[in-house]
Short mmCIF file of C-alpha atoms and ligand atoms in Angstrom, two decimals:
data_model
loop_
_atom_site.label_atom_id
_atom_site.label_comp_id
_atom_site.label_asym_id
_atom_site.label_seq_id
_atom_site.Cartn_x
_atom_site.Cartn_y
_atom_site.Cartn_z
CA UNK W 1 -1.59 -27.56 -27.82
CA UNK W 2 0.06 -29.39 -24.86
CA UNK W 3 -0.93 -33.01 -24.11
CA UNK W 4 -1.92 -31.60 -20.67
CA UNK W 5 -4.68 -29.40 -22.17
CA UNK W 6 -7.40 -31.60 -20.65
CA UNK W 7 -5.86 -30.92 -17.15
CA UNK W 8 -5.76 -27.11 -17.89
CA UNK W 9 -9.47 -27.32 -18.88
CA UNK W 10 -10.34 -29.27 -15.75
CA UNK W 11 -8.63 -26.73 -13.48
CA UNK W 12 -10.24 -23.78 -15.34
CA UNK W 13 -13.56 -25.34 -15.06
CA UNK W 14 -13.34 -26.29 -11.41
CA UNK W 15 -11.60 -23.44 -9.74
CA UNK W 16 -11.21 -20.82 -12.51
CA UNK W 17 -7.41 -21.11 -12.76
CA UNK W 18 -6.32 -19.68 -16.09
CA UNK W 19 -3.29 -21.46 -17.51
CA UNK W 20 -2.11 -18.24 -19.03
CA UNK W 21 -1.90 -16.53 -15.66
CA UNK W 22 0.37 -19.06 -14.09
CA UNK W 23 1.99 -20.78 -17.19
CA UNK W 24 1.57 -24.31 -18.43
CA UNK W 25 4.82 -25.50 -16.69
CA UNK W 26 3.34 -24.92 -13.24
CA UNK W 27 0.31 -26.95 -13.88
CA UNK W 28 2.29 -29.64 -15.60
CA UNK W 29 4.53 -29.87 -12.59
CA UNK W 30 1.46 -30.46 -10.36
CA UNK W 31 0.06 -33.10 -12.71
CA UNK W 32 3.44 -34.87 -12.72
CA UNK W 33 3.61 -34.75 -8.83
CA UNK W 34 0.07 -36.15 -8.59
CA UNK W 35 0.87 -38.91 -11.16
CA UNK W 36 3.84 -40.05 -9.09
CA UNK W 37 1.87 -39.91 -5.82
CA UNK W 38 -1.19 -41.77 -7.29
CA UNK W 39 1.28 -44.24 -8.92
CA UNK W 40 -0.42 -43.66 -12.38
CA UNK W 41 1.75 -45.16 -15.13
CA UNK W 42 1.20 -42.22 -17.59
CA UNK W 43 -0.97 -39.15 -18.02
CA UNK W 44 -3.79 -41.14 -19.62
CA UNK W 45 -4.00 -43.51 -16.63
CA UNK W 46 -3.88 -40.39 -14.29
CA UNK W 47 -6.65 -38.70 -16.20
CA UNK W 48 -8.94 -41.82 -15.83
CA UNK W 49 -8.12 -41.86 -12.15
CA UNK W 50 -8.77 -38.12 -11.84
CA UNK W 51 -12.15 -38.14 -13.45
CA UNK W 52 -13.29 -41.08 -11.34
CA UNK W 53 -12.10 -39.75 -7.98
CA UNK W 54 -13.36 -36.64 -6.02
CA UNK W 55 -10.40 -37.14 -3.61
CA UNK W 56 -7.85 -37.07 -6.50
CA UNK W 57 -9.59 -33.87 -7.90
CA UNK W 58 -9.14 -32.26 -4.66
CA UNK W 59 -5.52 -33.45 -4.42
CA UNK W 60 -4.64 -31.81 -7.86
CA UNK W 61 -6.38 -28.60 -6.85
CA UNK W 62 -4.20 -28.57 -3.63
CA UNK W 63 -1.09 -29.18 -5.68
CA UNK W 64 -1.80 -26.21 -7.89
CA UNK W 65 -3.18 -23.42 -5.63
CA UNK W 66 -1.22 -20.48 -4.30
CA UNK W 67 -1.78 -20.12 -0.55
CA UNK W 68 0.56 -17.21 -0.27
CA UNK W 69 -0.77 -14.82 2.37
CA UNK W 70 0.27 -13.07 5.61
CA UNK W 71 -1.13 -10.93 8.42
CA UNK W 72 -2.25 -7.48 7.70
CA UNK W 73 -1.37 -7.70 3.97
CA UNK W 74 -2.13 -4.19 2.66
CA UNK W 75 -2.35 -2.71 6.10
CA UNK W 76 -4.21 0.51 5.03
CA UNK W 77 -7.26 -1.62 4.11
CA UNK W 78 -7.57 -2.94 7.69
CA UNK W 79 -7.40 0.64 9.15
CA UNK W 80 -10.10 1.60 6.66
CA UNK W 81 -12.19 -1.33 7.75
CA UNK W 82 -11.84 -0.36 11.39
CA UNK W 83 -13.16 3.16 10.61
CA UNK W 84 -16.00 1.99 8.38
CA UNK W 85 -17.07 -0.72 10.87
CA UNK W 86 -17.46 1.87 13.71
CA UNK W 87 -19.76 4.04 11.45
CA UNK W 88 -21.69 1.02 10.24
CA UNK W 89 -22.25 -0.26 13.77
CA UNK W 90 -23.63 3.02 14.78
CA UNK W 91 -26.08 2.83 11.97
CA UNK W 92 -27.09 -0.68 12.89
CA UNK W 93 -27.72 0.51 16.41
CA UNK W 94 -27.41 -2.96 18.05
CA UNK W 95 -29.93 -4.62 15.65
CA UNK W 96 -27.35 -7.27 14.73
CA UNK W 97 -23.62 -7.77 14.64
CA UNK W 98 -21.56 -6.85 11.62
CA UNK W 99 -21.15 -9.61 9.09
CA UNK W 100 -17.82 -9.94 7.31
CA UNK W 101 -16.76 -12.41 4.63
CA UNK W 102 -13.10 -13.34 3.77
CA UNK W 103 -12.93 -15.32 0.54
CA UNK W 104 -10.51 -16.76 -0.29
CA UNK W 105 -9.11 -16.90 3.28
CA UNK W 106 -6.21 -19.32 2.55
CA UNK W 107 -4.51 -20.34 5.78
CA UNK W 108 -6.40 -17.77 7.98
CA UNK W 109 -4.20 -14.73 8.20
CA UNK W 110 -6.62 -12.50 6.45
CA UNK W 111 -9.76 -13.30 8.50
CA UNK W 112 -7.80 -13.20 11.86
CA UNK W 113 -6.40 -9.84 10.71
CA UNK W 114 -9.90 -8.55 10.11
CA UNK W 115 -10.85 -9.68 13.67
CA UNK W 116 -7.75 -8.06 15.18
CA UNK W 117 -8.38 -4.78 13.29
CA UNK W 118 -11.99 -4.71 14.59
CA UNK W 119 -10.75 -5.21 18.14
CA UNK W 120 -8.18 -2.60 17.60
CA UNK W 121 -11.05 -0.24 16.46
CA UNK W 122 -12.70 -0.78 19.76
CA UNK W 123 -15.38 -3.23 18.77
CA UNK W 124 -16.63 -5.84 21.27
CA UNK W 125 -16.67 -9.48 20.41
CA UNK W 126 -20.39 -9.75 20.12
CA UNK W 127 -20.48 -6.86 17.63
CA UNK W 128 -19.03 -8.78 14.69
CA UNK W 129 -18.58 -12.20 13.07
CA UNK W 130 -16.12 -13.14 10.31
CA UNK W 131 -16.93 -15.93 7.94
CA UNK W 132 -13.98 -17.30 6.02
CA UNK W 133 -14.09 -19.55 2.91
CA UNK W 134 -11.48 -21.22 0.80
CA UNK W 135 -11.45 -24.00 -1.77
CA UNK W 136 -8.56 -25.79 0.05
CA UNK W 137 -9.52 -27.99 3.07
CA UNK W 138 -5.74 -28.36 3.81
CA UNK W 139 -5.32 -24.56 4.12
CA UNK W 140 -8.45 -24.43 6.31
CA UNK W 141 -7.13 -27.06 8.54
CA UNK W 142 -3.97 -24.82 9.12
CA UNK W 143 -6.32 -21.83 9.61
CA UNK W 144 -8.30 -23.61 12.37
CA UNK W 145 -5.13 -24.63 14.14
CA UNK W 146 -4.14 -20.90 14.30
CA UNK W 147 -0.41 -21.51 14.66
CA UNK W 148 1.83 -19.43 12.50
CA UNK W 149 5.52 -19.28 11.58
CA UNK W 150 7.61 -16.09 10.81
CA UNK W 151 6.63 -16.06 7.13
CA UNK W 152 3.06 -15.02 8.19
CA UNK W 153 4.45 -11.79 9.96
CA UNK W 154 6.00 -9.75 7.19
CA UNK W 155 5.44 -6.12 7.92
CA UNK W 156 7.59 -3.79 10.04
CA UNK W 157 4.81 -3.09 12.47
CA UNK W 158 4.29 -6.31 14.44
CA UNK W 159 2.74 -4.84 17.53
CA UNK W 160 -0.32 -6.95 16.81
CA UNK W 161 1.63 -10.03 17.54
CA UNK W 162 2.33 -9.00 21.14
CA UNK W 163 -1.41 -8.18 21.59
CA UNK W 164 -3.10 -11.19 20.04
CA UNK W 165 -0.68 -14.17 19.98
CA UNK W 166 1.00 -16.35 22.41
CA UNK W 167 4.42 -17.87 21.85
CA UNK W 168 4.44 -21.78 21.36
CA UNK W 169 7.11 -24.18 20.22
CA UNK W 170 5.97 -24.15 16.58
CA UNK W 171 5.67 -20.28 16.32
CA UNK W 172 2.85 -18.00 17.47
CA UNK W 173 -0.66 -19.14 18.34
CA UNK W 174 -3.55 -16.71 17.76
CA UNK W 175 -5.52 -16.03 20.92
CA UNK W 176 -8.94 -17.66 21.51
CA UNK W 177 -10.77 -14.29 21.61
CA UNK W 178 -9.64 -13.80 17.96
CA UNK W 179 -10.15 -17.38 16.84
CA UNK W 180 -13.69 -17.34 18.29
CA UNK W 181 -14.76 -14.50 16.06
CA UNK W 182 -13.91 -16.43 12.88
CA UNK W 183 -15.74 -19.52 11.35
CA UNK W 184 -14.20 -21.38 8.39
CA UNK W 185 -15.80 -23.42 5.66
CA UNK W 186 -14.85 -24.95 2.38
CA UNK W 187 -16.29 -23.19 -0.69
CA UNK W 188 -15.63 -22.38 -4.34
CA UNK W 189 -16.26 -18.77 -5.41
CA UNK W 190 -17.50 -20.15 -8.80
CA UNK W 191 -20.14 -22.39 -7.20
CA UNK W 192 -23.42 -20.70 -8.10
CA UNK W 193 -24.86 -22.11 -4.73
CA UNK W 194 -22.07 -20.71 -2.56
CA UNK W 195 -23.50 -18.82 0.44
CA UNK W 196 -26.88 -18.39 -1.27
CA UNK W 197 -28.74 -19.08 1.95
CA UNK W 198 -26.77 -16.31 3.71
CA UNK W 199 -27.87 -12.66 3.55
CA UNK W 200 -25.33 -10.29 1.93
CA UNK W 201 -22.38 -9.13 3.99
CA UNK W 202 -21.47 -5.67 5.27
CA UNK W 203 -17.81 -6.14 4.34
CA UNK W 204 -16.30 -8.61 1.81
CA UNK W 205 -12.58 -9.37 1.29
CA UNK W 206 -11.70 -11.12 -1.95
CA UNK W 207 -7.99 -10.44 -2.60
CA UNK W 208 -5.56 -12.19 -4.84
CA UNK W 209 -7.81 -14.77 -6.32
CA UNK W 210 -9.24 -13.04 -9.53
CA UNK W 211 -5.90 -12.39 -10.88
CA UNK W 212 -5.56 -16.04 -11.55
CA UNK W 213 -8.84 -16.12 -13.59
CA UNK W 214 -9.44 -15.40 -17.25
CA UNK W 215 -11.72 -12.47 -18.22
CA UNK W 216 -15.00 -14.44 -18.43
CA UNK W 217 -14.31 -16.17 -15.15
CA UNK W 218 -13.40 -12.88 -13.41
CA UNK W 219 -16.78 -11.57 -14.53
CA UNK W 220 -18.50 -14.54 -12.92
CA UNK W 221 -16.48 -14.10 -9.84
CA UNK W 222 -17.42 -10.41 -9.63
CA UNK W 223 -21.05 -11.16 -10.18
CA UNK W 224 -20.86 -13.56 -7.25
CA UNK W 225 -19.04 -10.98 -5.10
CA UNK W 226 -21.52 -8.32 -5.86
CA UNK W 227 -24.38 -10.60 -4.78
CA UNK W 228 -22.48 -11.27 -1.46
CA UNK W 229 -21.90 -7.59 -0.80
CA UNK W 230 -24.89 -5.56 0.64
CA UNK W 231 -25.97 -2.60 -1.39
CA UNK W 232 -24.53 -0.31 1.35
CA UNK W 233 -21.55 -2.66 1.94
CA UNK W 234 -17.90 -2.47 0.87
CA UNK W 235 -15.88 -4.97 -1.11
CA UNK W 236 -12.06 -5.11 -0.56
CA UNK W 237 -10.04 -6.50 -3.40
CA UNK W 238 -6.29 -6.91 -4.20
CA UNK W 239 -4.22 -3.95 -5.72
CA UNK W 240 -3.91 -5.63 -9.08
CA UNK W 241 -7.71 -6.20 -9.29
CA UNK W 242 -8.95 -2.66 -9.12
CA UNK W 243 -9.12 -2.05 -12.79
CA UNK W 244 -11.72 -4.81 -13.18
CA UNK W 245 -14.47 -3.46 -11.01
CA UNK W 246 -15.06 -0.07 -12.61
CA UNK W 247 -17.17 -1.51 -15.37
CA UNK W 248 -18.93 -3.91 -13.09
CA UNK W 249 -21.07 -1.36 -11.48
CA UNK W 250 -18.82 -0.60 -8.46
CA UNK W 251 -16.68 2.34 -7.64
CA UNK W 252 -13.70 3.01 -5.40
CA UNK W 253 -14.67 4.58 -2.07
CA UNK W 254 -11.54 6.82 -2.59
CA UNK W 255 -9.39 5.99 0.28
CA UNK W 256 -5.80 5.44 -0.94
CA UNK W 257 -4.19 2.06 -0.57
CA UNK W 258 -7.43 0.41 0.73
CA UNK W 259 -8.66 -1.12 -2.59
CA UNK W 260 -12.13 -0.77 -1.31
CA UNK W 261 -15.22 -0.49 -3.54
CA UNK W 262 -19.06 0.19 -3.15
CA UNK W 263 -21.96 -0.45 -5.44
CA UNK W 264 -22.42 2.57 -7.72
CA UNK W 265 -25.71 4.31 -7.37
CA UNK W 266 -25.54 5.28 -11.20
CA UNK W 267 -24.24 2.26 -12.93
CA UNK W 268 -22.46 2.99 -16.13
CA UNK W 269 -24.18 1.63 -19.27
CA UNK W 270 -21.26 -0.59 -20.13
CA UNK W 271 -21.01 -2.00 -16.60
CA UNK W 272 -21.28 -5.63 -17.80
CA UNK W 273 -18.90 -5.08 -20.63
CA UNK W 274 -16.01 -7.47 -20.87
CA UNK W 275 -13.27 -6.42 -18.54
CA UNK W 276 -9.60 -7.16 -18.77
CA UNK W 277 -7.38 -8.44 -16.01
CA UNK W 278 -4.84 -5.78 -16.33
CA UNK W 279 -5.23 -2.50 -18.08
CA UNK W 280 -4.09 -2.85 -21.63
CA UNK W 281 -1.19 -0.50 -21.88
CA UNK W 282 0.88 0.40 -24.95
CA UNK W 283 4.31 -1.24 -24.73
CA UNK W 284 6.62 1.16 -22.96
CA UNK W 285 10.08 1.82 -24.28
CA UNK W 286 12.38 -0.32 -22.11
CA UNK W 287 14.54 2.71 -21.27
CA UNK W 288 11.62 4.49 -19.69
CA UNK W 289 10.74 1.65 -17.53
CA UNK W 290 14.28 1.39 -16.43
CA UNK W 291 14.66 4.96 -15.53
CA UNK W 292 11.32 5.28 -13.84
CA UNK W 293 12.48 4.67 -10.32
CA UNK W 294 15.49 4.00 -8.19
CA UNK W 295 15.87 0.28 -7.68
CA UNK W 296 17.24 -1.82 -4.96
CA UNK W 297 20.81 -3.27 -5.50
CA UNK W 298 19.43 -6.60 -6.71
CA UNK W 299 17.71 -4.88 -9.66
CA UNK W 300 20.71 -2.94 -10.70
CA UNK W 301 22.75 -6.07 -10.74
CA UNK W 302 20.05 -7.83 -12.71
CA UNK W 303 19.90 -5.08 -15.30
CA UNK W 304 23.52 -4.73 -15.80
CA UNK W 305 23.87 -8.50 -16.19
CA UNK W 306 21.82 -8.38 -19.39
CA UNK W 307 23.41 -6.28 -22.21
CA UNK W 308 21.23 -4.71 -24.78
CA UNK W 309 20.15 -7.51 -27.05
CA UNK W 310 21.37 -7.67 -30.58
CA UNK W 311 19.52 -8.90 -33.58
CA UNK W 312 18.39 -12.52 -33.32
CA UNK W 313 21.02 -14.99 -34.28
CA UNK W 314 20.67 -18.69 -35.54
CA UNK W 315 19.92 -21.00 -32.62
CA UNK W 316 22.72 -23.45 -31.86
CA UNK W 317 20.93 -26.63 -30.63
CA UNK W 318 22.26 -28.06 -27.33
CA UNK W 319 22.38 -31.79 -26.83
CA UNK W 320 19.31 -32.85 -24.81
CA UNK W 321 20.24 -32.73 -21.15
CA UNK W 322 19.70 -35.96 -19.25
CA UNK W 323 20.36 -35.20 -15.65
CA UNK W 324 20.51 -32.47 -13.05
CA UNK W 325 24.01 -31.66 -14.10
CA UNK W 326 22.76 -30.99 -17.65
CA UNK W 327 19.91 -28.82 -16.26
CA UNK W 328 22.48 -26.62 -14.48
CA UNK W 329 24.56 -26.51 -17.68
CA UNK W 330 21.40 -25.34 -19.60
CA UNK W 331 20.82 -22.64 -16.94
CA UNK W 332 24.43 -21.49 -17.43
CA UNK W 333 23.82 -21.46 -21.22
CA UNK W 334 20.71 -19.34 -20.85
CA UNK W 335 22.69 -16.79 -18.81
CA UNK W 336 25.57 -16.80 -21.17
CA UNK W 337 23.43 -16.32 -24.27
CA UNK W 338 21.46 -13.55 -22.64
CA UNK W 339 24.72 -11.86 -21.64
CA UNK W 340 26.02 -12.09 -25.13
CA UNK W 341 22.89 -10.36 -26.40
CA UNK W 342 21.64 -13.50 -28.20
CA UNK W 343 18.05 -13.14 -27.18
CA UNK W 344 16.48 -15.47 -29.59
CA UNK W 345 18.87 -18.27 -28.52
CA UNK W 346 18.41 -17.44 -24.90
CA UNK W 347 14.61 -17.57 -25.23
CA UNK W 348 14.80 -20.84 -27.11
CA UNK W 349 16.97 -22.24 -24.31
CA UNK W 350 14.51 -21.13 -21.73
CA UNK W 351 11.66 -22.80 -23.62
CA UNK W 352 13.77 -26.02 -23.95
CA UNK W 353 14.42 -25.87 -20.13
CA UNK W 354 10.79 -25.59 -19.33
CA UNK W 355 9.94 -28.51 -21.66
CA UNK W 356 12.53 -30.74 -20.03
CA UNK W 357 12.73 -29.83 -16.42
CA UNK W 358 10.67 -28.65 -13.44
CA UNK W 359 9.98 -24.96 -13.89
CA UNK W 360 12.10 -22.59 -11.87
CA UNK W 361 11.69 -18.99 -11.06
CA UNK W 362 15.08 -18.10 -12.67
CA UNK W 363 13.96 -19.15 -16.07
CA UNK W 364 10.76 -17.17 -15.87
CA UNK W 365 12.77 -14.24 -14.69
CA UNK W 366 15.07 -14.39 -17.72
CA UNK W 367 12.08 -14.76 -20.05
CA UNK W 368 10.75 -11.54 -18.44
CA UNK W 369 13.96 -9.81 -19.11
CA UNK W 370 14.06 -10.98 -22.70
CA UNK W 371 10.43 -9.88 -23.23
CA UNK W 372 11.20 -6.55 -21.62
CA UNK W 373 14.21 -5.67 -23.75
CA UNK W 374 12.23 -6.64 -26.87
CA UNK W 375 9.58 -4.13 -25.84
CA UNK W 376 6.98 -6.69 -24.80
CA UNK W 377 6.10 -5.08 -21.40
CA UNK W 378 2.76 -7.01 -20.92
CA UNK W 379 4.64 -10.28 -21.57
CA UNK W 380 7.48 -9.31 -19.26
CA UNK W 381 5.00 -8.60 -16.36
CA UNK W 382 3.47 -11.98 -17.01
CA UNK W 383 6.82 -13.79 -16.73
CA UNK W 384 7.86 -11.92 -13.61
CA UNK W 385 4.54 -12.79 -12.02
CA UNK W 386 5.20 -16.52 -12.91
CA UNK W 387 8.73 -16.32 -11.31
CA UNK W 388 7.12 -14.76 -8.16
CA UNK W 389 4.44 -17.47 -8.19
CA UNK W 390 7.23 -20.09 -7.88
CA UNK W 391 9.48 -18.00 -5.67
CA UNK W 392 7.61 -15.16 -3.92
CA UNK W 393 10.81 -13.44 -2.74
CA UNK W 394 12.78 -13.75 -5.96
CA UNK W 395 14.64 -10.41 -5.60
CA UNK W 396 15.33 -9.64 -9.25
CA UNK W 397 11.84 -10.53 -10.40
CA UNK W 398 10.46 -8.32 -7.65
CA UNK W 399 12.64 -5.41 -8.68
CA UNK W 400 11.97 -5.73 -12.37
CA UNK W 401 8.18 -5.93 -11.89
CA UNK W 402 8.28 -3.00 -9.55
CA UNK W 403 10.05 -0.92 -12.15
CA UNK W 404 7.46 -1.79 -14.70
CA UNK W 405 4.59 -1.01 -12.35
CA UNK W 406 6.17 2.37 -11.54
CA UNK W 407 6.56 3.22 -15.24
CA UNK W 408 2.83 2.53 -15.67
CA UNK W 409 2.06 4.86 -12.81
CA UNK W 410 1.26 2.20 -10.22
CA UNK W 411 3.63 3.75 -7.66
CA UNK W 412 1.92 2.02 -4.76
CA UNK W 413 2.25 -1.30 -6.23
CA UNK W 414 5.78 -0.70 -7.17
CA UNK W 415 6.63 0.44 -3.56
CA UNK W 416 5.16 -2.68 -2.14
CA UNK W 417 7.28 -4.82 -4.33
CA UNK W 418 10.41 -2.81 -3.61
CA UNK W 419 9.67 -3.18 0.17
CA UNK W 420 9.14 -6.95 -0.30
CA UNK W 421 12.49 -7.15 -2.14
CA UNK W 422 14.18 -5.06 0.49
CA UNK W 423 12.92 -7.36 3.28
CA UNK W 424 14.34 -10.32 1.40
CA UNK W 425 17.67 -8.54 1.08
CA UNK W 426 17.73 -7.61 4.80
CA UNK W 427 16.88 -11.10 5.75
CA UNK W 428 19.63 -12.55 3.56
CA UNK W 429 22.09 -10.08 5.21
CA UNK W 430 21.02 -11.11 8.72
CA UNK W 431 21.34 -14.81 7.84
CA UNK W 432 24.82 -14.28 6.55
C1 LIG P 1 -3.06 -16.10 -2.77
S1 LIG P 1 -4.21 -16.81 -1.63
C2 LIG P 1 -5.02 -15.30 -1.18
C3 LIG P 1 -5.32 -15.26 0.35
C4 LIG P 1 -5.77 -13.93 0.83
N1 LIG P 1 -6.96 -13.40 0.30
C5 LIG P 1 -4.74 -12.93 0.58
O1 LIG P 1 -4.86 -12.00 -0.24
O2 LIG P 1 -3.63 -12.88 1.33
C6 LIG P 1 -5.35 -17.48 -2.97
C7 LIG P 1 -6.29 -18.54 -2.27
O3 LIG P 1 -7.34 -18.73 -3.19
C8 LIG P 1 -7.86 -20.04 -3.05
N2 LIG P 1 -8.69 -20.40 -4.26
C9 LIG P 1 -8.22 -20.63 -5.46
N3 LIG P 1 -9.36 -20.87 -6.26
C10 LIG P 1 -10.41 -20.69 -5.53
C11 LIG P 1 -11.84 -20.70 -5.84
N4 LIG P 1 -12.30 -20.95 -7.07
N5 LIG P 1 -12.73 -20.50 -4.79
C12 LIG P 1 -12.19 -20.24 -3.51
N6 LIG P 1 -10.97 -20.21 -3.26
C13 LIG P 1 -9.96 -20.45 -4.18
C14 LIG P 1 -6.61 -20.89 -2.77
O4 LIG P 1 -6.81 -22.03 -2.19
C15 LIG P 1 -5.71 -19.94 -2.05
O5 LIG P 1 -5.81 -20.15 -0.72
#
């Protein structure tokens, strides 16, 4: 077990972060960063500081969270929200405004998108309120400022930017009529006291948080979300999280690409059975996953760069690298070993790299390829996700993960990743 196990346990306990979902190296990097910033002489000294200081605990959480988000992420879900909101409002007949929760809201793109979607659906300001919660005070500070750069605007349909933003030096500022509909507060989904004084919400958005939890923590998270969603309300989740809800007493409302669920009237007997983060699929033959879809140019390159791997060969130990030049040399070694079909050595070199240096997306990407060619599809997906955690636009990781999703029948998920990869390629082309 890693010497950092106590930090992993702390983060799991406090925010639900599962080390297996993001990888040890990412948490170790955050711990190293905090050690340096806090001027702790070693990990023991940092641990003592951490357990004695609420501020330091928050700083470590900030160093490890993934605030990745953008406006109108999964656009269909916002269209669905607009339609459902109009119906719900008619049922309420003016008794109260609609209540909507965005948790986690990160830097505000999601709750502001909710408000814009409701305006687009014809709602008046007094007809709805959006409450937005996140564990990160730094993200909430940015959300309250409401000023966004180009990374927050990723789709092809950016008409909403003309309607709801004004241009400022730093980017685009969301208009007051949208800001005024959203209130922000710090909160932890795993805190049993979170929002207990509030009545349940008509619509709850909880997207791209539960994927970072282990199974038991996901179950706790879903229990909290069920409590927060009215019996006649709707819970919107992320595309990778749908398989979790079926056995938790909720059912899809059946609108494609919306990832929206209701409480089920006839709960299945096993609704509280243990659920898994991703469907457990039998390993797919690599060739099937490769042929399953046409891939963007980056993917084709990536695949042709790794020859079919031959039987494992004895590992030739490299001299321990000591500086950045050595890190680059080790990366070259990994590529060479992989290209020569020496998969065991390539994997050992990747492990060696992650022990010695800051984790980089490229190494996780190679580990993904190595797992894929050995038939370990679930492992490969995990590594590609780790690469994308570090570098959300890593083109080859996007393409490989898209191919795997498509091979498993998740065509929508695959298409989203392909589009994301294509956007990156276009951007690169424009920059050139
Ligand atoms: C990837 S963002 C998702 C934002 C948005 N829902 C979306 O899908 O675009 C994940 C967010 O979860 C927050 N977070 C992590 N653990 C949390 C917890 N236990 N409770 C509340 N928020 C948490 C992080 O601060 C981060 O802003």
